XYZ file of C-alpha atoms in Angstrom:
613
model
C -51.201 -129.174 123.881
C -54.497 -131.943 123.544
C -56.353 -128.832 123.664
C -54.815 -127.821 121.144
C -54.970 -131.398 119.424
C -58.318 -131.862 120.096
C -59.172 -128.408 118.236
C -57.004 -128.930 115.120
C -58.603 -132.228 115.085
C -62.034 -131.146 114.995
C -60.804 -128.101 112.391
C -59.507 -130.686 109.893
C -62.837 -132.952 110.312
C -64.683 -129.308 110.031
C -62.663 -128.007 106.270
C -62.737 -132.098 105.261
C -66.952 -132.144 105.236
C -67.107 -128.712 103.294
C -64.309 -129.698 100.727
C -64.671 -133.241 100.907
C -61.563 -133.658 101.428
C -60.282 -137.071 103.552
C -60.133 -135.582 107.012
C -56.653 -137.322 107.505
C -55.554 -135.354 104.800
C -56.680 -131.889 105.660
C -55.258 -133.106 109.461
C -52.121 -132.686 107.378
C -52.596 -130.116 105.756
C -53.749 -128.095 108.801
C -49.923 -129.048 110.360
C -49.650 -131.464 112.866
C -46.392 -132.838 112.041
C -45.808 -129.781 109.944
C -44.899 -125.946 110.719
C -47.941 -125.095 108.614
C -50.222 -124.216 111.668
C -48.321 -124.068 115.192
C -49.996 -125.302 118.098
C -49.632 -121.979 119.889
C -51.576 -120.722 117.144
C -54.544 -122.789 117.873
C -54.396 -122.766 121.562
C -54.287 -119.086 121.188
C -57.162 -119.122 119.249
C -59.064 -121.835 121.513
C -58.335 -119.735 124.507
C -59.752 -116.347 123.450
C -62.799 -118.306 122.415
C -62.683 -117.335 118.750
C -62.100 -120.549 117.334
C -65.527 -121.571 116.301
C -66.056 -118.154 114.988
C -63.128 -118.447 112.760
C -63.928 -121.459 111.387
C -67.490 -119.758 110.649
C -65.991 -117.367 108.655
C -64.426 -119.931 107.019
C -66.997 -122.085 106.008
C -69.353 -119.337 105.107
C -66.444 -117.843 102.551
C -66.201 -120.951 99.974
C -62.792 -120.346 98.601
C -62.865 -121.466 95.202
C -59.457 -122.422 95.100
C -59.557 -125.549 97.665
C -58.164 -126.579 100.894
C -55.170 -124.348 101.049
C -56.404 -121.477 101.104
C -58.747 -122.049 103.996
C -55.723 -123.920 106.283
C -54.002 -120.347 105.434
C -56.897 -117.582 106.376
C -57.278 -120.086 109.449
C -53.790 -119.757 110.536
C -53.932 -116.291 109.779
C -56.812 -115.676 111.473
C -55.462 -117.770 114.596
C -51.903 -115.552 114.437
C -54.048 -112.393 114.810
C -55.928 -112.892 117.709
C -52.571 -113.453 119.606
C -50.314 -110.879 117.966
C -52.698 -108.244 116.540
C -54.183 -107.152 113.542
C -56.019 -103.835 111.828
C -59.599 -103.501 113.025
C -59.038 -105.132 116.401
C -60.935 -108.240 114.894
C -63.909 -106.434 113.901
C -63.852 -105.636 117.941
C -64.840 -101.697 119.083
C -62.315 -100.124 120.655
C -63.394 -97.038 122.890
C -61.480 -94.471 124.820
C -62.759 -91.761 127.809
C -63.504 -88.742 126.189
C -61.537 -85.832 127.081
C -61.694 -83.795 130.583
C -60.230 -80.990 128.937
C -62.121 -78.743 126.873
C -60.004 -78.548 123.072
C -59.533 -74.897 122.807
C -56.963 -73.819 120.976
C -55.076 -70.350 121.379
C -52.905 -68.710 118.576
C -49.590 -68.988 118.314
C -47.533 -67.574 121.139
C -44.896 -64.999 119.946
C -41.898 -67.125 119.998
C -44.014 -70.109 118.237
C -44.271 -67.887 115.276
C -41.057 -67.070 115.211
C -40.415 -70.297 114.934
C -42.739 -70.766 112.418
C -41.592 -67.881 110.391
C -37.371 -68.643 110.891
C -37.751 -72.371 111.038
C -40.682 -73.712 109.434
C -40.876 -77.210 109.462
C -38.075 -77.497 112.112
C -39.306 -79.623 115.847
C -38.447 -77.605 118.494
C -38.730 -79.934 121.010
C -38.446 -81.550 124.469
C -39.426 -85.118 126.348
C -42.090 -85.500 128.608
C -40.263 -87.931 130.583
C -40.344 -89.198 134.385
C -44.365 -88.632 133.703
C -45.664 -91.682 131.776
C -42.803 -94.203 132.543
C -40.743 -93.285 135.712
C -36.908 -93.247 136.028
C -35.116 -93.738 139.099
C -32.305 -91.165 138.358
C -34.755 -88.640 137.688
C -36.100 -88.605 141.976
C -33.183 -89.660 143.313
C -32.286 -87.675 146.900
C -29.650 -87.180 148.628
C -30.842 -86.572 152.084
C -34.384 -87.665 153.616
C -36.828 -88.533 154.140
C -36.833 -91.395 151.731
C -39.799 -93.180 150.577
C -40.329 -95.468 147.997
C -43.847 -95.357 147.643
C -43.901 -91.662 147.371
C -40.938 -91.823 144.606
C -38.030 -89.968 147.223
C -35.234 -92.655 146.659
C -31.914 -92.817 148.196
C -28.713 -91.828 146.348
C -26.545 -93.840 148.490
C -26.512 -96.717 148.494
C -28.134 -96.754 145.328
C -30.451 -99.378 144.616
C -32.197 -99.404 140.975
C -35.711 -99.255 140.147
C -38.307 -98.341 138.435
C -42.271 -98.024 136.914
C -42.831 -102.035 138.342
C -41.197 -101.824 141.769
C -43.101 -98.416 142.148
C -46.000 -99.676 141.866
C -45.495 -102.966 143.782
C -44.392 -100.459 146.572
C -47.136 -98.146 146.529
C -49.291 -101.311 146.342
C -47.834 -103.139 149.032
C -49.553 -100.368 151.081
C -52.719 -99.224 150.147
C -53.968 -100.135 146.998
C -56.471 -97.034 147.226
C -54.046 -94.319 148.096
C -51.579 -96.253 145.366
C -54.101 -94.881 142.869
C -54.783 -91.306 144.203
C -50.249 -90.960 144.634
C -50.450 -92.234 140.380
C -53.185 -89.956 139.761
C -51.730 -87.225 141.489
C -48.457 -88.168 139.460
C -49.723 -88.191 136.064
C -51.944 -84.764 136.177
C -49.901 -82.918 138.206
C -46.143 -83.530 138.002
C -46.189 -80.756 134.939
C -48.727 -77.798 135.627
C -50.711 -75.355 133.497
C -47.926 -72.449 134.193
C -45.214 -74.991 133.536
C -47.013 -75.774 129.541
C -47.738 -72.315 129.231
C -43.857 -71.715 129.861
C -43.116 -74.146 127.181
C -45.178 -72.623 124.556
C -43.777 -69.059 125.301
C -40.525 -70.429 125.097
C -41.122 -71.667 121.673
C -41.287 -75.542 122.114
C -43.231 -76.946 118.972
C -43.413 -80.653 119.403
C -42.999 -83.278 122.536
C -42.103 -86.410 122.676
C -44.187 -88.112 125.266
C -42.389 -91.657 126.207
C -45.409 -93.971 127.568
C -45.528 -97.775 129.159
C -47.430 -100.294 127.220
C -49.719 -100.286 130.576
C -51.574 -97.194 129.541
C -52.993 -99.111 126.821
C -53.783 -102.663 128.078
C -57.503 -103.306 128.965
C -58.993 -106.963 129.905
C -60.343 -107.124 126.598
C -57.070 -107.198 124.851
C -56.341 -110.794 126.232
C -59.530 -111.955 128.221
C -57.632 -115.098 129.603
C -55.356 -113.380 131.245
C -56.037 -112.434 134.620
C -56.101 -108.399 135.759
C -54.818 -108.198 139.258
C -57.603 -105.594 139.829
C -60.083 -104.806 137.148
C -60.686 -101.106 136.052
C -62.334 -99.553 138.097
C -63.918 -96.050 139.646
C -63.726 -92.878 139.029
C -61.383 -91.855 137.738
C -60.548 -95.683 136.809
C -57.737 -96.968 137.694
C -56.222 -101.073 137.663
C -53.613 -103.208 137.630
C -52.202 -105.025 134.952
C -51.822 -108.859 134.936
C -47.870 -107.463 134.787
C -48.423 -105.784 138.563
C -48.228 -102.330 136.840
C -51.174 -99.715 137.695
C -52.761 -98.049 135.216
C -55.276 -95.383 134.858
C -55.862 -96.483 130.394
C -55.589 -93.423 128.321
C -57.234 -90.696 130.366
C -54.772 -88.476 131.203
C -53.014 -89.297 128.147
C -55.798 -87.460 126.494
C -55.946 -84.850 128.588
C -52.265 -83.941 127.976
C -52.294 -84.366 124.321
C -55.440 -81.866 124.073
C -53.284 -79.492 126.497
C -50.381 -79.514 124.373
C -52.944 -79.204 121.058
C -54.566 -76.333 122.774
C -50.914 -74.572 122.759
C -49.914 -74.979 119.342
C -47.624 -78.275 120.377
C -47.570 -81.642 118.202
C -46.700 -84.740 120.031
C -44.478 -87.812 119.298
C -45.904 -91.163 120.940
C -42.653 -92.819 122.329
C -43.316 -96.813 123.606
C -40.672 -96.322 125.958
C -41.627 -99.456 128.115
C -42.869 -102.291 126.177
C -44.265 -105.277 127.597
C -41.729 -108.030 128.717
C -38.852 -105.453 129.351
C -36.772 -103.953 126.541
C -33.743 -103.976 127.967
C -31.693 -105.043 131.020
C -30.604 -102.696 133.980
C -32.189 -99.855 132.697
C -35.640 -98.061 134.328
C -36.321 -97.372 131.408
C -37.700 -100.492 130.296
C -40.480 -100.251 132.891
C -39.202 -102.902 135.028
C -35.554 -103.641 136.479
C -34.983 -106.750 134.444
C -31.465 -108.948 134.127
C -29.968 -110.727 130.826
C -32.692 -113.833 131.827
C -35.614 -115.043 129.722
C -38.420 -113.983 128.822
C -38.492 -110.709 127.881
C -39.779 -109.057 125.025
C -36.918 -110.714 122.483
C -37.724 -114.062 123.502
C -39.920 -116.524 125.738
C -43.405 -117.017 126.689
C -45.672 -113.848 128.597
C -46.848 -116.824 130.798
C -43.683 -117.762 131.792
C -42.962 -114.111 133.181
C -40.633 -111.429 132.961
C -37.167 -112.195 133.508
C -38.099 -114.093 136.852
C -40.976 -111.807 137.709
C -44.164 -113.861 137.845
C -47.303 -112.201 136.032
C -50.945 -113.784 135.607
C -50.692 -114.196 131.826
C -52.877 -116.972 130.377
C -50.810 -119.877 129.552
C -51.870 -119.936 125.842
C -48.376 -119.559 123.927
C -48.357 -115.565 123.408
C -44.856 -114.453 123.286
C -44.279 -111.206 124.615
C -43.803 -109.102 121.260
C -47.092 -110.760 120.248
C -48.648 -108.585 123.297
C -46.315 -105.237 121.953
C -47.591 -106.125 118.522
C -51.097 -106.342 119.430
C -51.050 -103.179 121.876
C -49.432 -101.275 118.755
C -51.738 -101.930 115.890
C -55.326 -102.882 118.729
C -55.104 -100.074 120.655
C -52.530 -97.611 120.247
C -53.259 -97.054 116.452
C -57.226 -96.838 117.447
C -56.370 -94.043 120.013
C -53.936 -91.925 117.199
C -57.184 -92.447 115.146
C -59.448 -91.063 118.023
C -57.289 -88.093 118.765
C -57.338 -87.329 115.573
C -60.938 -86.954 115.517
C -60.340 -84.909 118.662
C -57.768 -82.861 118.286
C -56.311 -83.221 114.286
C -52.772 -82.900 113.651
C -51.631 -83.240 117.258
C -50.001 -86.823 116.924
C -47.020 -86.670 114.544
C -45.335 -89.403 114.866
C -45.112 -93.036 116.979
C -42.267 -94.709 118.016
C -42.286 -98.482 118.498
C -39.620 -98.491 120.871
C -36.999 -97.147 122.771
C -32.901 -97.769 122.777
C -33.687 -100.971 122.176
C -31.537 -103.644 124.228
C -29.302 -101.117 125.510
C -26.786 -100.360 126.408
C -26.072 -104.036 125.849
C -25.167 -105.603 129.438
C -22.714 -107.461 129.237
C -23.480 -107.860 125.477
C -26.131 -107.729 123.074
C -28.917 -109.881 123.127
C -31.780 -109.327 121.000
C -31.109 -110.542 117.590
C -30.897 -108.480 114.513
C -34.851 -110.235 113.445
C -36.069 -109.533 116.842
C -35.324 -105.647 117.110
C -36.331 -105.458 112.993
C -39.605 -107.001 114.080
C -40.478 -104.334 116.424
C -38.563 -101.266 114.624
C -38.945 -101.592 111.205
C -41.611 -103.930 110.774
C -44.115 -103.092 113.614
C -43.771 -99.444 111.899
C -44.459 -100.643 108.551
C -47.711 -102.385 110.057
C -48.846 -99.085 111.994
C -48.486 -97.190 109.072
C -50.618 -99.387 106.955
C -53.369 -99.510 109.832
C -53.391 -96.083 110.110
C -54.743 -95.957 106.826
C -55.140 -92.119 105.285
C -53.559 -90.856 108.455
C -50.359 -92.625 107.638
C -49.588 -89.641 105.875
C -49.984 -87.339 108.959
C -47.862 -89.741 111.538
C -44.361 -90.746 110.675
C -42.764 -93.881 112.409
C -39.496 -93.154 114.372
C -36.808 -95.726 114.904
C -34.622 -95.541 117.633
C -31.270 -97.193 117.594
C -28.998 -99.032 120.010
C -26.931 -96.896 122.322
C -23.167 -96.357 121.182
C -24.313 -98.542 118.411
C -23.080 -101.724 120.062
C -26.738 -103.752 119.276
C -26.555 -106.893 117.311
C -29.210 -104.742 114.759
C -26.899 -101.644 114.353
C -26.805 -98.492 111.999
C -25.254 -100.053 109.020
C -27.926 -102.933 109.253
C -31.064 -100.776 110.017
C -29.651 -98.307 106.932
C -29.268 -101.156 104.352
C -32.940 -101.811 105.538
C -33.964 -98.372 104.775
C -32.820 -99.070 101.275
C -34.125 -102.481 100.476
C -37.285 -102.963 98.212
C -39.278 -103.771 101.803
C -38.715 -100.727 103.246
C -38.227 -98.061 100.708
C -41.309 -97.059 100.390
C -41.685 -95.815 103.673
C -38.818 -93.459 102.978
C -40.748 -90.596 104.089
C -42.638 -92.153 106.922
C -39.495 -93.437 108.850
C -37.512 -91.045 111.255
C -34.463 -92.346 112.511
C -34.058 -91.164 115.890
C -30.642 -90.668 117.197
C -29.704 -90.094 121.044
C -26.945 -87.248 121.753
C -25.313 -87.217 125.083
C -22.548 -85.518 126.570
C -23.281 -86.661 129.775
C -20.833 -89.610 129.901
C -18.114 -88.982 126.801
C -17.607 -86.891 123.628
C -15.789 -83.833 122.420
C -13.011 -84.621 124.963
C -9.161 -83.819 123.849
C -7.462 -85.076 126.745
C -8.612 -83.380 130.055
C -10.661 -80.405 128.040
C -13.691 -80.519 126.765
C -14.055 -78.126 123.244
C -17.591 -76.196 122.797
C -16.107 -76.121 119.194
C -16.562 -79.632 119.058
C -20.069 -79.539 120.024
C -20.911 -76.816 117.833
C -19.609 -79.059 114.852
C -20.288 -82.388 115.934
C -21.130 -84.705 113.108
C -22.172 -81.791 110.476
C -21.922 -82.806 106.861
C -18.423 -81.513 104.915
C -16.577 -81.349 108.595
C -13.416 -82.613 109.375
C -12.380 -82.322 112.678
C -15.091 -83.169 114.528
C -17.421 -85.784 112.559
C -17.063 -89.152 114.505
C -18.050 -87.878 117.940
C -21.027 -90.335 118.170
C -20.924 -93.315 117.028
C -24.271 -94.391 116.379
C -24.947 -90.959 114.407
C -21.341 -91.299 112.406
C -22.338 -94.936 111.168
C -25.594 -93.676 109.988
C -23.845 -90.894 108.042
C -21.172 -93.259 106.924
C -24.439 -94.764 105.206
C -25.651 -91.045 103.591
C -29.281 -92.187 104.969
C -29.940 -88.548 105.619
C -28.041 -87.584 102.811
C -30.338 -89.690 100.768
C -33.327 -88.103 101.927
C -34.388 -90.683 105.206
C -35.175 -88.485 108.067
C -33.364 -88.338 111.375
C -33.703 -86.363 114.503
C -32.009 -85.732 118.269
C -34.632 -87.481 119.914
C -32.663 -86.903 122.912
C -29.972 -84.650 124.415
C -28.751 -82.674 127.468
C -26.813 -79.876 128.540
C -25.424 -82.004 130.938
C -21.465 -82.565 130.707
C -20.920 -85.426 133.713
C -17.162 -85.891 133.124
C -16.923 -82.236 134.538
C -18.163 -82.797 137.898
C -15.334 -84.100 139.088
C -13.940 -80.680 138.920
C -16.485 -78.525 140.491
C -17.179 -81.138 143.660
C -18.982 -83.486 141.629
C -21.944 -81.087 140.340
C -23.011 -79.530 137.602
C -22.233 -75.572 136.725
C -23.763 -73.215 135.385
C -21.248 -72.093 132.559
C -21.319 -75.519 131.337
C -25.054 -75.891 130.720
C -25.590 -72.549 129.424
C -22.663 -72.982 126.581
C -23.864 -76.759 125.975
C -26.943 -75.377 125.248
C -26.653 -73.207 123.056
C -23.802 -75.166 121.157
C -25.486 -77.922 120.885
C -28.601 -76.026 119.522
C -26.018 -74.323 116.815
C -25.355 -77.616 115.932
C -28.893 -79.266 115.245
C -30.368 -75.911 113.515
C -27.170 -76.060 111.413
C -28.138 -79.588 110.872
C -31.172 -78.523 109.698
C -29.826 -75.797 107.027
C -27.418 -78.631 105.970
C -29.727 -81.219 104.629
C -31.923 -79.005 103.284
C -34.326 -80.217 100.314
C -33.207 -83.916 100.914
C -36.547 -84.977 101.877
C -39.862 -84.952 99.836
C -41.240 -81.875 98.888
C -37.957 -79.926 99.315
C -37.832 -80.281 103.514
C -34.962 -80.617 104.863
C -34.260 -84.462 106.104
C -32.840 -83.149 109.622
C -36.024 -82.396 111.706
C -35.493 -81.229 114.842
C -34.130 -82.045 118.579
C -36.105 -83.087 121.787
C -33.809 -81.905 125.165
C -34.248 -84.301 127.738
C -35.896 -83.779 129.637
C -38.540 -81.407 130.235
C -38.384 -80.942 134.034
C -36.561 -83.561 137.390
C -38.520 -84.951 139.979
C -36.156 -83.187 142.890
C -38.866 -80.910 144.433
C -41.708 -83.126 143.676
C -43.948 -84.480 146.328
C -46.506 -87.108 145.144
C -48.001 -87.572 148.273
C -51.689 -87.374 147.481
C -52.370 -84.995 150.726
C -50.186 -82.412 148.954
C -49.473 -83.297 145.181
C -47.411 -80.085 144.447
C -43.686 -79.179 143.835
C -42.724 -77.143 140.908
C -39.621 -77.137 139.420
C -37.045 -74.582 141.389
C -34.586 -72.066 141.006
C -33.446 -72.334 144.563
C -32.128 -75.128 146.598
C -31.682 -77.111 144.071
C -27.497 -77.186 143.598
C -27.093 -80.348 145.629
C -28.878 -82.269 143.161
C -26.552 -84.318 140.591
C -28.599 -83.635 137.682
C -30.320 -80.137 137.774
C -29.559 -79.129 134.691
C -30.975 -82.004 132.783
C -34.723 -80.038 133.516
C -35.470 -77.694 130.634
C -37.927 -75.630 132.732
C -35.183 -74.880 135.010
C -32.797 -73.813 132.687
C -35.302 -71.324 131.020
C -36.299 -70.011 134.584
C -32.336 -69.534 135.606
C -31.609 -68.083 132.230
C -29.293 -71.062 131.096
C -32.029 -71.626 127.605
C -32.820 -68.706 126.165
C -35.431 -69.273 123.250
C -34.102 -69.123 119.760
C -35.063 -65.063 118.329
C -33.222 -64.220 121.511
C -30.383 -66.286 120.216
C -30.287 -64.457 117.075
C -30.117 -67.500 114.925
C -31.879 -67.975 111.868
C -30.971 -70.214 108.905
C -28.886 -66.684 107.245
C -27.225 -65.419 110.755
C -25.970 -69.155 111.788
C -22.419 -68.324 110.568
C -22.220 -64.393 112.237
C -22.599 -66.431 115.619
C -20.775 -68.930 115.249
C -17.681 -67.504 116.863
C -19.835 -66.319 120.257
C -21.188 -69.529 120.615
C -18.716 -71.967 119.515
C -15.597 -70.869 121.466
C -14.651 -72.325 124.549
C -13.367 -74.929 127.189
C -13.540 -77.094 130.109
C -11.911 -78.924 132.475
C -13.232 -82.822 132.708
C -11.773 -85.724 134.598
C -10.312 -83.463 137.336
């Protein structure tokens, strides 16, 4: 704090000679005793040696109007080097150019289909377990288990994720840690496995990401990298403990997917400072504790874990903040020099605080300032290309957040949000993994088929966080929503079939629940701007399981299979493995188009099973 002091002092005696102004005064004016100009401002600003620069700026501009104006750019200015602004400061931002060549095919047969039956309409899936790890995803029931090489034990379970992989792959060889990542993130999905996508008629992917990718050492210089970028291709670690490669292979799959005809949704999925508790998700296996990204200090940690952050007062949605409009909005900007069109949309962050354990923590301003408002701030630094990248907003799961549907909807409709009406998607997460659709011991297909659609009866309040939004009429009114995520998988029917999925239940989940969201679609037609409909699409998760991966740099191989693989819990949570076994048939084979819906509504929507055997 005399640091800080010292500089506000020498501000005031700075602003006081070119207004001549009593330096006392301006002293005031500048805050100390106020909330005019925080300290943490200043310090911030002192510590990322921008100060004197500032107050060059300053000096140089004049304002006409007095004082006050120049104690207001200055705190401003001072706000922006910790939390972000447009521009990066006037400060070039670069990314590695591509290492694949942008070449892109026509549309495969079932992608014009699409784009013939269901124009408009996301046909999509999540890229997850590539970008951000999650423990449920590798999980193995028999050995041999290894940490390091992401083959975790099912029992006794022990949580983890993104962090403690790296801190284990680290705590053995910090080289080889880099080649297993590397191997991780440009193999785990193949050429054939893309390819299979495309044929299948997938249109868009929602890529979920950690904040890691995009950290550098010049986004905070203070703080201290635990290993600078480095090599080829570079790799570091974060002054979090998390290893990162930067963008690179981000790039490279974005111009894969471009070069097939697919569009891709940005998802934040781990932000810095952990998002919420329990859940791998987040990046890091956090508790209820501070700080995390709702509240406290980046030097003080995460939850308990100790990172090298400089002790200069940045909280840690300053760092999101900053990451979101200094280097993630730069990169949309670069790929769409690269490859236009192929970004779509960027979400801020994901199931935020949730599920809330043991209750909600993040207030209702806290998860607004990184939903709602962070978007509104991307949107406006995107500039033209605002226009050609909608902001998605995910929700609480079961709607149990302190900032829940009914609050995020009234948002929507207030004077400072309105007029992103066609900008924000709100994204909605659809499971019938853990509840839903049950009627005592039997779950109805029916049910699924007609889950929440507009002018139903029966069978509109089976999720809660998607009934209080359309107790609102958001889409209704023309706000678009999507499934950002779903599964065939139906967990309270394990218990019936020795704890493990079957096939009859994936196959009809699929294709009820995709009678559902393409009904959604026909539904809400011409709500949104220029006569869309305001129901957009559905992403399954999750594109493919780690079961039959093996990271191990020495052999960096295991495609999804369509043997061997009934032992594992979740099997039929991987897309690719459905299509290969038959389960997903693409949509033309389906028969359904926007006219038939209706004419196949009774082969698809009829049907039981047993849960909670």
């Amino acid at each position: 704090s005399s640091m800080a002091d010292d500089a506000q002092s020498e501000a005031a005696e700075l602003l006081a000679r070119e207004t001549g102004r009593d330096s006392e005064e301006v002293d005031r004016k500048l805050g100390r005793g106020s909330q005019r100009l925080s300290r943490r401002a200043l310090t911030v600003s002192l510590a990322a040696g921008t100060l004197v620069a500032l107050l060059l700026v300053l000096l140089v501009s004049r304002p006409s109007g007095g004082s006050s104006k120049s104690v207001l750019a200055l705190q401003i200015k001072a706000e922006h080097v910790a939390t972000g602004s447009c521009g990066a400061g006037g400060v070039p931002v670069t990314f590695p150019q591509p290492r694949v060549k942008v070449n892109q095919g026509p549309l495969t047969k079932e992608q014009a289909w699409m784009a013939d039956n269901w124009p408009g309409y996301h046909n999509g899936v999540n890229f997850g377990g590539i970008f951000v790890i999650e423990d449920w995803m590798f999980s193995r029931a028999g050995p041999p288990f290894d940490l390091a090489k992401l083959r975790p034990k099912s029992n006794p379970w022990k949580p983890f994720a993104q962090h403690e992989w790296c801190q284990a792959m680290l705590d053995e060889d910090r080289s080889e840690a880099f080649q297993t990542f590397d191997c991780h993130v440009t193999k785990y999905l193949s050429d054939a496995d893309l390819d299979t996508l495309a044929d299948f008629g997938i249109t868009t992917v929602r890529i979920p990401v950690g904040y890691w990718l995009f950290d550098d050492e010049k986004l905070y210089p203070q703080d201290k990298w635990i290993a600078n970028m480095s090599g080829k291709p570079a790799y570091g670690v974060n002054p979090d403990g998390f290893i990162t490669p930067g963008t690179q292979p981000l790039t490279d799959m974005v111009v894969k997917l471009h070069n097939r005809n697919i569009k891709v949704i940005l998802d934040m999925h781990a932000n810095p400072g952990c998002s919420s508790p329990h859940q791998s998700h987040a990046g890091i296996i956090c508790d209820e504790q501070l700080p995390n990204l709702w509240s406290g200090l980046a030097q003080d940690g995460v939850c308990g874990h100790p990172v090298q952050r400089a002790k200069d007062g940045k909280t840690w949605t300053d760092v999101a903040r900053k990451i979101a409009l200094e280097r993630v909005v730069p990169w949309i900007k670069f790929i769409e020099g690269i490859a236009p069109r192929a970004i779509i949309g960027f979400e801020p962050v994901n199931e935020p605080d949730s599920p809330p354990v043991p209750k909600a923590f993040a207030s209702i301003e806290a998860v607004r300032a990184i939903t709602l408002d962070l978007g509104r701030e991307v949107s406006e630094c995107l500039g033209d290309l605002a226009q050609k990248v909608d902001i998605m907003i995910s929700s609480g799961v079961k709607d149990q957040v302190n900032y829940a549907a009914d609050k995020i909807s009234q948002d929507y409709l207030s004077p400072t949000y309105t007029k992103l009406k066609d900008r924000y998607v709100t994204d909605v997460h659809h499971y019938y993994a853990w509840e839903g659709c049950q009627e005592g011991n039997t779950f109805s297909v029916a049910c699924a088929c007609e889950a929440n659609l507009p002018g139903g009866d029966k069978y509109v309040n089976q999720d809660k966080v998607w009934t209080d939004f359309m107790k609102e009429g958001i889409t209704e009114k023309g706000f678009k929503m999507m499934i950002g995520e779903w599964s065939a998988g139906l967990g309270p029917a394990h218990s019936c079939h020795n704890g493990k999925p079957a096939a009859a239940e994936a196959k009809a989940l699929y294709q009820a629940q995709k009678w559902d969201f393409l009904s959604q679609h026909v539904a809400y037609k011409g709500k949104a701007a220029g006569g869309q409909s305001s129901f957009i699409g559905d992403f399954y998760w999750n594109v493919r399981m780690g079961y039959h991966w093996n990271v191990d740099p020495a052999v960096c191989s295991g495609p999804t299979q369509t043997t061997n693989y009934e032992t594992f819990d979740n099997w039929d949570w991987s897309l690719l493995r459905l299509i290969k076994l038959g389960l997903a048939k693409p949509i033309s084979q389906l028969g359904l188009t926007p006219e038939s819906l209706m004419s196949h509504k009774d082969a698809v929507c009829t049907g039981s099973f047993p849960v909670k055997c």
